[in-house]
mmCIF file of C-alpha atoms and ligand atoms in Angstrom:
data_model
loop_
_atom_site.group_PDB
_atom_site.id
_atom_site.type_symbol
_atom_site.label_atom_id
_atom_site.label_comp_id
_atom_site.label_asym_id
_atom_site.label_seq_id
_atom_site.Cartn_x
_atom_site.Cartn_y
_atom_site.Cartn_z
ATOM 1 C CA UNK A 193 -39.639 -108.127 1.396
ATOM 2 C CA UNK A 194 -38.994 -106.031 -1.548
ATOM 3 C CA UNK A 195 -34.917 -105.499 -1.781
ATOM 4 C CA UNK A 196 -34.888 -102.248 -3.818
ATOM 5 C CA UNK A 197 -34.727 -99.289 -1.876
ATOM 6 C CA UNK A 198 -38.230 -96.681 -1.731
ATOM 7 C CA UNK A 199 -38.382 -93.284 -1.991
ATOM 8 C CA UNK A 200 -41.767 -91.508 -1.238
ATOM 9 C CA UNK A 201 -42.146 -88.131 -2.232
ATOM 10 C CA UNK A 202 -44.465 -85.767 -2.387
ATOM 11 C CA UNK A 203 -45.911 -82.789 -4.523
ATOM 12 C CA UNK A 204 -43.710 -85.215 -7.448
ATOM 13 C CA UNK A 205 -45.875 -84.131 -10.458
ATOM 14 C CA UNK A 206 -43.409 -81.429 -11.821
ATOM 15 C CA UNK A 207 -40.910 -78.833 -10.307
ATOM 16 C CA UNK A 208 -38.362 -79.864 -8.088
ATOM 17 C CA UNK A 209 -40.215 -83.003 -6.762
ATOM 18 C CA UNK A 210 -40.164 -84.082 -10.468
ATOM 19 C CA UNK A 211 -36.439 -83.626 -10.184
ATOM 20 C CA UNK A 212 -35.961 -85.335 -6.703
ATOM 21 C CA UNK A 213 -37.974 -88.812 -8.287
ATOM 22 C CA UNK A 214 -35.341 -89.060 -11.538
ATOM 23 C CA UNK A 215 -32.165 -87.911 -9.493
ATOM 24 C CA UNK A 216 -33.685 -90.920 -6.662
ATOM 25 C CA UNK A 217 -35.297 -93.145 -9.666
ATOM 26 C CA UNK A 218 -31.430 -92.733 -10.837
ATOM 27 C CA UNK A 219 -29.516 -93.377 -7.386
ATOM 28 C CA UNK A 220 -31.500 -97.014 -7.772
ATOM 29 C CA UNK A 221 -35.034 -96.087 -5.945
ATOM 30 C CA UNK A 222 -38.265 -97.118 -7.411
ATOM 31 C CA UNK A 223 -40.705 -94.144 -6.721
ATOM 32 C CA UNK A 224 -44.153 -93.903 -4.871
ATOM 33 C CA UNK A 225 -44.804 -90.485 -6.226
ATOM 34 C CA UNK A 226 -47.633 -87.837 -4.402
ATOM 35 C CA UNK A 227 -49.862 -85.216 -6.124
ATOM 36 C CA UNK A 228 -53.222 -84.594 -5.380
ATOM 37 C CA UNK A 229 -53.913 -86.122 -8.214
ATOM 38 C CA UNK A 230 -52.718 -89.264 -10.717
ATOM 39 C CA UNK A 231 -54.369 -88.466 -14.024
ATOM 40 C CA UNK A 232 -51.864 -85.331 -14.369
ATOM 41 C CA UNK A 233 -49.624 -84.549 -17.469
ATOM 42 C CA UNK A 234 -47.346 -83.945 -14.977
ATOM 43 C CA UNK A 235 -47.652 -87.439 -13.309
ATOM 44 C CA UNK A 236 -47.226 -89.755 -16.776
ATOM 45 C CA UNK A 237 -44.222 -87.505 -17.438
ATOM 46 C CA UNK A 238 -42.002 -88.679 -14.484
ATOM 47 C CA UNK A 239 -43.736 -92.132 -14.860
ATOM 48 C CA UNK A 240 -42.157 -92.379 -18.327
ATOM 49 C CA UNK A 241 -39.118 -90.916 -17.272
ATOM 50 C CA UNK A 242 -38.504 -93.223 -13.795
ATOM 51 C CA UNK A 243 -39.890 -96.551 -15.576
ATOM 52 C CA UNK A 244 -37.582 -95.447 -18.596
ATOM 53 C CA UNK A 245 -34.768 -95.747 -16.039
ATOM 54 C CA UNK A 246 -35.626 -98.986 -15.271
ATOM 55 C CA UNK A 247 -37.231 -98.705 -11.795
ATOM 56 C CA UNK A 248 -40.654 -98.993 -10.856
ATOM 57 C CA UNK A 249 -42.816 -95.684 -9.880
ATOM 58 C CA UNK A 250 -46.242 -95.460 -7.999
ATOM 59 C CA UNK A 251 -48.409 -93.119 -8.855
ATOM 60 C CA UNK A 252 -50.618 -92.090 -5.554
ATOM 61 C CA UNK A 253 -53.117 -89.235 -5.426
ATOM 62 C CA UNK A 254 -53.108 -87.113 -1.951
ATOM 63 C CA UNK A 255 -54.329 -83.566 -0.965
ATOM 64 C CA UNK A 256 -51.346 -83.561 1.769
ATOM 65 C CA UNK A 257 -53.139 -81.734 3.924
ATOM 66 C CA UNK A 258 -55.979 -84.272 4.449
ATOM 67 C CA UNK A 259 -53.893 -86.099 7.781
ATOM 68 C CA UNK A 260 -56.723 -88.783 7.924
ATOM 69 C CA UNK A 261 -56.221 -90.032 3.958
ATOM 70 C CA UNK A 262 -52.772 -90.322 4.474
ATOM 71 C CA UNK A 263 -52.851 -93.395 7.060
ATOM 72 C CA UNK A 264 -54.294 -95.305 3.486
ATOM 73 C CA UNK A 265 -51.342 -93.762 1.847
ATOM 74 C CA UNK A 266 -48.562 -95.033 3.653
ATOM 75 C CA UNK A 267 -51.083 -98.493 4.658
ATOM 76 C CA UNK A 268 -50.859 -99.120 0.288
ATOM 77 C CA UNK A 269 -47.194 -98.302 0.026
ATOM 78 C CA UNK A 270 -46.029 -100.736 2.408
ATOM 79 C CA UNK A 271 -49.208 -103.116 1.170
ATOM 80 C CA UNK A 272 -46.499 -103.014 -2.471
ATOM 81 C CA UNK A 273 -42.776 -103.059 -1.297
ATOM 82 C CA UNK A 274 -42.450 -103.444 2.497
ATOM 83 C CA UNK A 275 -39.934 -100.277 2.851
ATOM 84 C CA UNK A 276 -39.854 -96.895 2.914
ATOM 85 C CA UNK A 277 -36.342 -95.452 2.899
ATOM 86 C CA UNK A 278 -36.589 -91.589 1.881
ATOM 87 C CA UNK A 279 -39.447 -89.961 2.114
ATOM 88 C CA UNK A 280 -39.111 -86.375 0.811
ATOM 89 C CA UNK A 281 -41.184 -84.052 1.730
ATOM 90 C CA UNK A 282 -42.002 -81.488 -0.997
ATOM 91 C CA UNK A 283 -45.312 -81.075 -1.434
ATOM 92 C CA UNK A 284 -46.031 -76.821 -1.288
ATOM 93 C CA UNK A 285 -48.047 -73.865 -2.328
ATOM 94 C CA UNK A 286 -47.563 -69.902 -2.416
ATOM 95 C CA UNK A 287 -50.701 -67.998 -1.441
ATOM 96 C CA UNK A 288 -53.559 -67.888 -4.415
ATOM 97 C CA UNK A 289 -52.625 -64.336 -3.700
ATOM 98 C CA UNK A 290 -49.938 -61.920 -2.432
ATOM 99 C CA UNK A 291 -51.520 -59.449 -0.172
ATOM 100 C CA UNK A 292 -50.306 -57.152 2.502
ATOM 101 C CA UNK A 293 -49.403 -58.643 6.008
ATOM 102 C CA UNK A 294 -51.827 -56.336 6.696
ATOM 103 C CA UNK A 295 -54.329 -58.169 4.859
ATOM 104 C CA UNK A 296 -53.666 -61.204 5.229
ATOM 105 C CA UNK A 297 -56.312 -63.701 5.800
ATOM 106 C CA UNK A 298 -57.160 -66.216 7.836
ATOM 107 C CA UNK A 299 -58.526 -68.342 4.483
ATOM 108 C CA UNK A 300 -55.312 -67.843 3.024
ATOM 109 C CA UNK A 301 -53.573 -68.868 5.924
ATOM 110 C CA UNK A 302 -54.940 -71.510 6.640
ATOM 111 C CA UNK A 303 -54.770 -72.896 3.573
ATOM 112 C CA UNK A 304 -50.723 -72.699 3.396
ATOM 113 C CA UNK A 305 -50.016 -73.621 7.355
ATOM 114 C CA UNK A 306 -52.244 -76.991 6.434
ATOM 115 C CA UNK A 307 -50.127 -77.862 3.463
ATOM 116 C CA UNK A 308 -47.260 -76.199 3.748
ATOM 117 C CA UNK A 309 -46.772 -77.220 7.475
ATOM 118 C CA UNK A 310 -49.687 -79.042 9.242
ATOM 119 C CA UNK A 311 -49.869 -82.046 6.205
ATOM 120 C CA UNK A 312 -45.678 -82.519 6.170
ATOM 121 C CA UNK A 313 -45.184 -82.678 9.847
ATOM 122 C CA UNK A 314 -48.039 -85.553 10.428
ATOM 123 C CA UNK A 315 -46.863 -87.019 7.127
ATOM 124 C CA UNK A 316 -43.337 -87.351 8.705
ATOM 125 C CA UNK A 317 -44.537 -88.363 12.290
ATOM 126 C CA UNK A 318 -46.795 -91.184 10.780
ATOM 127 C CA UNK A 319 -43.495 -92.660 8.453
ATOM 128 C CA UNK A 320 -41.200 -92.158 11.053
ATOM 129 C CA UNK A 321 -43.076 -94.704 13.582
ATOM 130 C CA UNK A 322 -42.857 -97.213 10.187
ATOM 131 C CA UNK A 323 -38.862 -96.419 9.674
ATOM 132 C CA UNK A 324 -38.329 -97.677 13.189
ATOM 133 C CA UNK A 325 -39.569 -100.697 13.108
ATOM 134 C CA UNK A 326 -38.677 -101.430 9.791
ATOM 135 C CA UNK A 327 -35.124 -100.551 11.249
ATOM 136 C CA UNK A 328 -35.385 -103.615 13.000
ATOM 137 C CA UNK A 329 -36.417 -105.522 10.476
ATOM 138 C CA UNK A 330 -34.275 -105.545 7.092
ATOM 139 C CA UNK A 331 -30.207 -105.274 7.144
ATOM 140 C CA UNK A 332 -28.119 -102.703 6.192
ATOM 141 C CA UNK A 333 -31.632 -99.978 6.096
ATOM 142 C CA UNK A 334 -30.495 -96.429 6.171
ATOM 143 C CA UNK A 335 -33.652 -94.186 6.484
ATOM 144 C CA UNK A 336 -34.137 -90.845 5.556
ATOM 145 C CA UNK A 337 -36.369 -88.191 5.932
ATOM 146 C CA UNK A 338 -35.763 -84.995 3.730
ATOM 147 C CA UNK A 339 -37.999 -80.955 4.347
ATOM 148 C CA UNK A 340 -38.412 -78.635 1.578
ATOM 149 C CA UNK A 341 -38.133 -75.721 3.180
ATOM 150 C CA UNK A 342 -37.130 -72.783 1.565
ATOM 151 C CA UNK A 343 -34.933 -69.143 1.879
ATOM 152 C CA UNK A 344 -38.195 -67.499 2.366
ATOM 153 C CA UNK A 345 -37.534 -69.816 6.165
ATOM 154 C CA UNK A 346 -35.439 -66.804 7.244
ATOM 155 C CA UNK A 347 -36.416 -64.252 4.754
ATOM 156 C CA UNK A 348 -38.751 -61.499 5.506
ATOM 157 C CA UNK A 349 -41.583 -60.775 2.581
ATOM 158 C CA UNK A 350 -43.943 -58.922 3.918
ATOM 159 C CA UNK A 351 -46.607 -59.592 0.598
ATOM 160 C CA UNK A 352 -46.634 -63.586 1.350
ATOM 161 C CA UNK A 353 -46.100 -63.759 5.020
ATOM 162 C CA UNK A 354 -48.172 -66.932 5.274
ATOM 163 C CA UNK A 355 -46.156 -69.005 2.597
ATOM 164 C CA UNK A 356 -42.923 -67.535 5.237
ATOM 165 C CA UNK A 357 -44.237 -67.932 8.116
ATOM 166 C CA UNK A 358 -45.424 -72.023 6.674
ATOM 167 C CA UNK A 359 -41.437 -71.946 6.371
ATOM 168 C CA UNK A 360 -39.867 -70.866 8.758
ATOM 169 C CA UNK A 361 -42.506 -73.630 11.436
ATOM 170 C CA UNK A 362 -40.898 -76.401 8.158
ATOM 171 C CA UNK A 363 -37.120 -75.349 9.066
ATOM 172 C CA UNK A 364 -37.961 -76.474 12.928
ATOM 173 C CA UNK A 365 -40.007 -78.755 11.892
ATOM 174 C CA UNK A 366 -36.920 -80.544 10.482
ATOM 175 C CA UNK A 367 -34.270 -79.832 13.539
ATOM 176 C CA UNK A 368 -37.327 -81.208 15.875
ATOM 177 C CA UNK A 369 -37.577 -84.431 13.759
ATOM 178 C CA UNK A 370 -34.042 -84.797 13.467
ATOM 179 C CA UNK A 371 -33.413 -84.623 17.385
ATOM 180 C CA UNK A 372 -35.884 -87.220 18.836
ATOM 181 C CA UNK A 373 -35.389 -89.041 15.701
ATOM 182 C CA UNK A 374 -31.301 -89.150 15.793
ATOM 183 C CA UNK A 375 -31.128 -92.104 18.676
ATOM 184 C CA UNK A 376 -33.529 -93.792 16.360
ATOM 185 C CA UNK A 377 -30.657 -94.224 13.468
ATOM 186 C CA UNK A 378 -32.654 -91.979 11.090
ATOM 187 C CA UNK A 379 -31.214 -88.591 9.696
ATOM 188 C CA UNK A 380 -33.154 -85.927 8.579
ATOM 189 C CA UNK A 381 -32.360 -83.067 6.805
ATOM 190 C CA UNK A 382 -33.622 -79.886 5.787
ATOM 191 C CA UNK A 383 -33.307 -78.340 1.580
ATOM 192 C CA UNK A 384 -33.491 -74.882 1.368
ATOM 193 C CA UNK A 385 -34.321 -73.649 -2.052
ATOM 194 C CA UNK A 386 -33.766 -70.378 -2.635
ATOM 195 C CA UNK A 387 -35.203 -68.829 -6.060
ATOM 196 C CA UNK A 388 -35.707 -72.352 -8.372
ATOM 197 C CA UNK A 389 -37.449 -71.647 -11.737
ATOM 198 C CA UNK A 390 -40.482 -73.660 -11.724
ATOM 199 C CA UNK A 391 -44.491 -72.933 -12.049
ATOM 200 C CA UNK A 392 -43.883 -71.053 -8.691
ATOM 201 C CA UNK A 393 -41.816 -68.544 -9.719
ATOM 202 C CA UNK A 394 -43.049 -68.255 -13.283
ATOM 203 C CA UNK A 395 -45.692 -64.772 -12.124
ATOM 204 C CA UNK A 396 -42.714 -63.828 -10.506
ATOM 205 C CA UNK A 397 -40.237 -64.577 -13.873
ATOM 206 C CA UNK A 398 -39.980 -60.515 -14.787
ATOM 207 C CA UNK A 399 -39.139 -59.274 -11.180
ATOM 208 C CA UNK A 400 -36.831 -62.518 -10.132
ATOM 209 C CA UNK A 401 -34.706 -61.780 -13.813
ATOM 210 C CA UNK A 402 -34.658 -58.261 -12.978
ATOM 211 C CA UNK A 403 -33.270 -59.194 -9.335
ATOM 212 C CA UNK A 404 -30.483 -61.690 -10.284
ATOM 213 C CA UNK A 405 -29.380 -59.246 -12.923
ATOM 214 C CA UNK A 406 -29.006 -56.920 -10.770
ATOM 215 C CA UNK A 407 -26.592 -59.664 -8.473
ATOM 216 C CA UNK A 408 -28.925 -60.172 -5.496
ATOM 217 C CA UNK A 409 -28.250 -63.960 -5.900
ATOM 218 C CA UNK A 410 -24.030 -64.505 -5.942
ATOM 219 C CA UNK A 411 -23.627 -66.862 -8.235
ATOM 220 C CA UNK A 412 -25.888 -65.245 -10.890
ATOM 221 C CA UNK A 413 -28.307 -67.453 -12.242
ATOM 222 C CA UNK A 414 -31.659 -68.994 -11.505
ATOM 223 C CA UNK A 415 -31.878 -71.951 -9.875
ATOM 224 C CA UNK A 416 -32.704 -75.356 -11.667
ATOM 225 C CA UNK A 417 -34.529 -78.061 -10.271
ATOM 226 C CA UNK A 418 -32.088 -80.219 -11.445
ATOM 227 C CA UNK A 419 -30.230 -78.472 -9.329
ATOM 228 C CA UNK A 420 -32.200 -79.597 -5.734
ATOM 229 C CA UNK A 421 -32.372 -82.841 -7.052
ATOM 230 C CA UNK A 422 -28.513 -83.516 -7.388
ATOM 231 C CA UNK A 423 -28.612 -82.821 -3.530
ATOM 232 C CA UNK A 424 -31.201 -85.090 -2.465
ATOM 233 C CA UNK A 425 -29.393 -87.646 -4.072
ATOM 234 C CA UNK A 426 -26.301 -86.991 -2.594
ATOM 235 C CA UNK A 427 -28.172 -86.893 0.851
ATOM 236 C CA UNK A 428 -30.250 -90.319 -0.202
ATOM 237 C CA UNK A 429 -26.672 -91.769 -0.932
ATOM 238 C CA UNK A 430 -25.327 -91.761 2.374
ATOM 239 C CA UNK A 431 -22.636 -88.958 1.719
ATOM 240 C CA UNK A 432 -23.577 -87.646 4.951
ATOM 241 C CA UNK A 433 -24.098 -90.143 7.306
ATOM 242 C CA UNK A 434 -22.717 -88.863 10.556
ATOM 243 C CA UNK A 435 -24.296 -85.356 9.722
ATOM 244 C CA UNK A 436 -28.655 -84.493 11.213
ATOM 245 C CA UNK A 437 -30.805 -81.807 11.717
ATOM 246 C CA UNK A 438 -28.600 -80.223 8.596
ATOM 247 C CA UNK A 439 -29.345 -77.269 6.963
ATOM 248 C CA UNK A 440 -28.702 -77.460 2.883
ATOM 249 C CA UNK A 441 -29.463 -74.241 1.199
ATOM 250 C CA UNK A 442 -29.028 -74.391 -2.064
ATOM 251 C CA UNK A 443 -29.168 -70.730 -3.605
ATOM 252 C CA UNK A 444 -26.959 -69.648 -5.513
ATOM 253 C CA UNK A 445 -25.136 -67.687 -2.174
ATOM 254 C CA UNK A 446 -28.311 -66.304 -0.670
ATOM 255 C CA UNK A 447 -26.505 -67.371 2.715
ATOM 256 C CA UNK A 448 -24.129 -64.981 1.971
ATOM 257 C CA UNK A 449 -24.127 -61.986 3.941
ATOM 258 C CA UNK A 450 -22.490 -59.040 2.272
ATOM 259 C CA UNK A 451 -21.688 -55.587 3.393
HETATM 260 N N1 NAP B 70 -39.569 -72.460 -6.741
HETATM 261 C C1 NAP B 70 -39.124 -71.720 -6.049
HETATM 262 O O1 NAP B 70 -38.202 -70.698 -6.549
HETATM 263 C C2 NAP B 70 -38.982 -72.677 -4.638
HETATM 264 C C3 NAP B 70 -37.872 -71.378 -3.614
HETATM 265 C C4 NAP B 70 -38.121 -72.346 -1.919
HETATM 266 C C5 NAP B 70 -38.716 -74.122 -1.878
HETATM 267 N N2 NAP B 70 -39.494 -74.183 -2.768
HETATM 268 C C6 NAP B 70 -39.961 -75.232 -2.008
HETATM 269 O O2 NAP B 70 -39.777 -76.398 -2.968
HETATM 270 C C7 NAP B 70 -40.760 -77.360 -3.168
HETATM 271 C C8 NAP B 70 -42.154 -77.485 -4.583
HETATM 272 O O3 NAP B 70 -42.176 -76.646 -5.233
HETATM 273 P P1 NAP B 70 -41.740 -76.213 -6.946
HETATM 274 O O4 NAP B 70 -41.130 -75.685 -7.464
HETATM 275 O O5 NAP B 70 -40.885 -77.463 -7.524
HETATM 276 O O6 NAP B 70 -43.302 -76.366 -6.837
HETATM 277 P P2 NAP B 70 -44.418 -76.603 -7.669
HETATM 278 O O7 NAP B 70 -43.573 -76.638 -8.990
HETATM 279 O O8 NAP B 70 -45.653 -75.389 -8.061
HETATM 280 O O9 NAP B 70 -45.035 -77.723 -7.607
HETATM 281 C C9 NAP B 70 -45.347 -78.081 -6.324
HETATM 282 C C10 NAP B 70 -45.644 -79.368 -6.027
HETATM 283 O O10 NAP B 70 -46.916 -79.317 -4.780
HETATM 284 C C11 NAP B 70 -48.017 -80.339 -5.413
HETATM 285 N N3 NAP B 70 -49.172 -80.012 -4.109
HETATM 286 C C12 NAP B 70 -49.528 -78.466 -4.413
HETATM 287 N N4 NAP B 70 -49.985 -78.882 -3.374
HETATM 288 C C13 NAP B 70 -50.227 -80.120 -2.772
HETATM 289 C C14 NAP B 70 -51.305 -80.493 -2.010
HETATM 290 N N5 NAP B 70 -52.277 -79.919 -1.540
HETATM 291 N N6 NAP B 70 -50.600 -82.358 -1.540
HETATM 292 C C15 NAP B 70 -50.277 -82.997 -3.013
HETATM 293 N N7 NAP B 70 -49.583 -82.008 -3.197
HETATM 294 C C16 NAP B 70 -49.790 -80.677 -3.712
HETATM 295 C C17 NAP B 70 -48.131 -80.212 -6.495
HETATM 296 O O11 NAP B 70 -48.660 -81.397 -7.087
HETATM 297 P P3 NAP B 70 -50.487 -81.369 -7.978
HETATM 298 O O12 NAP B 70 -50.998 -79.617 -8.148
HETATM 299 O O13 NAP B 70 -50.023 -82.278 -9.085
HETATM 300 O O14 NAP B 70 -51.278 -81.657 -7.042
HETATM 301 C C18 NAP B 70 -46.536 -80.125 -7.425
HETATM 302 O O15 NAP B 70 -46.355 -81.118 -7.316
HETATM 303 C C19 NAP B 70 -42.436 -76.551 -2.494
HETATM 304 O O16 NAP B 70 -42.800 -76.405 -0.831
HETATM 305 C C20 NAP B 70 -41.865 -74.894 -2.475
HETATM 306 O O17 NAP B 70 -42.166 -74.026 -1.320
HETATM 307 C C21 NAP B 70 -39.560 -73.679 -4.244
#
């Protein structure tokens, strides 16, 4: 059994996931990094960063929406390390195009729901079962599961309803997993980012620049992937050991209801 804790991060090749992976490597975790392809430039950048920190990097190709493919991935990670200490369910997509709710297609709905909700829920289910078993095997083992949702889990955008629906569902996934796993001593948290500068928001850059300069975000700036990476590191460290099922909104204050 490996003595080094292991972090599994989906959607690790870029953006928020990459920053989370680097933060967790800095906290002393070996990194099992998942994205659709192991050969991308992003996975190469992450691999070098993790190894520079002195931790092991295990790149894994998986389309998270393929729930049957998840079985082999979990088996491979456990075969290599014998443990999984933290799962960060971060992979997610926006709709390929923004359409009015009344024109939303079933195809787009299924794509977004399968990647953003079904995939993470069944991945968490598989890993949670392993964590329950691992708790009996490893002394001092403190497993954590994180769901990366969005402020869109509680805010409506009528031109990307499928995204909002998927994130609202994922928010409840965090709650039900926290509820079920509390008696297993597994912490579950929802991390809820606001407007973060990544590939996902690049197409909307002008719109968000204007909203931010017009005061929409109380902190008056974009969020950066590192803002999320730091927060996840704090959850992983055990700073929030007497909490579970909590929502950590990291949005520069979008949570404030102003009059
Ligand atoms: N950026 C924001 O403003 C923002 C705000 C709130 C919440 N979020 C959420 O934060 C998470 C990360 O977002 P981001 O902004 O970092 O996005 P991003 O830069 O577009 O990165 C998305 C990541 O997900 C991976 N991915 C996409 N589809 C996948 C699939 N089917 N299977 C496995 N991996 C897949 C991508 O890897 P490959 O393309 O290499 O496969 C990539 O690593 C998402 O869940 C997103 O909804 C983002």
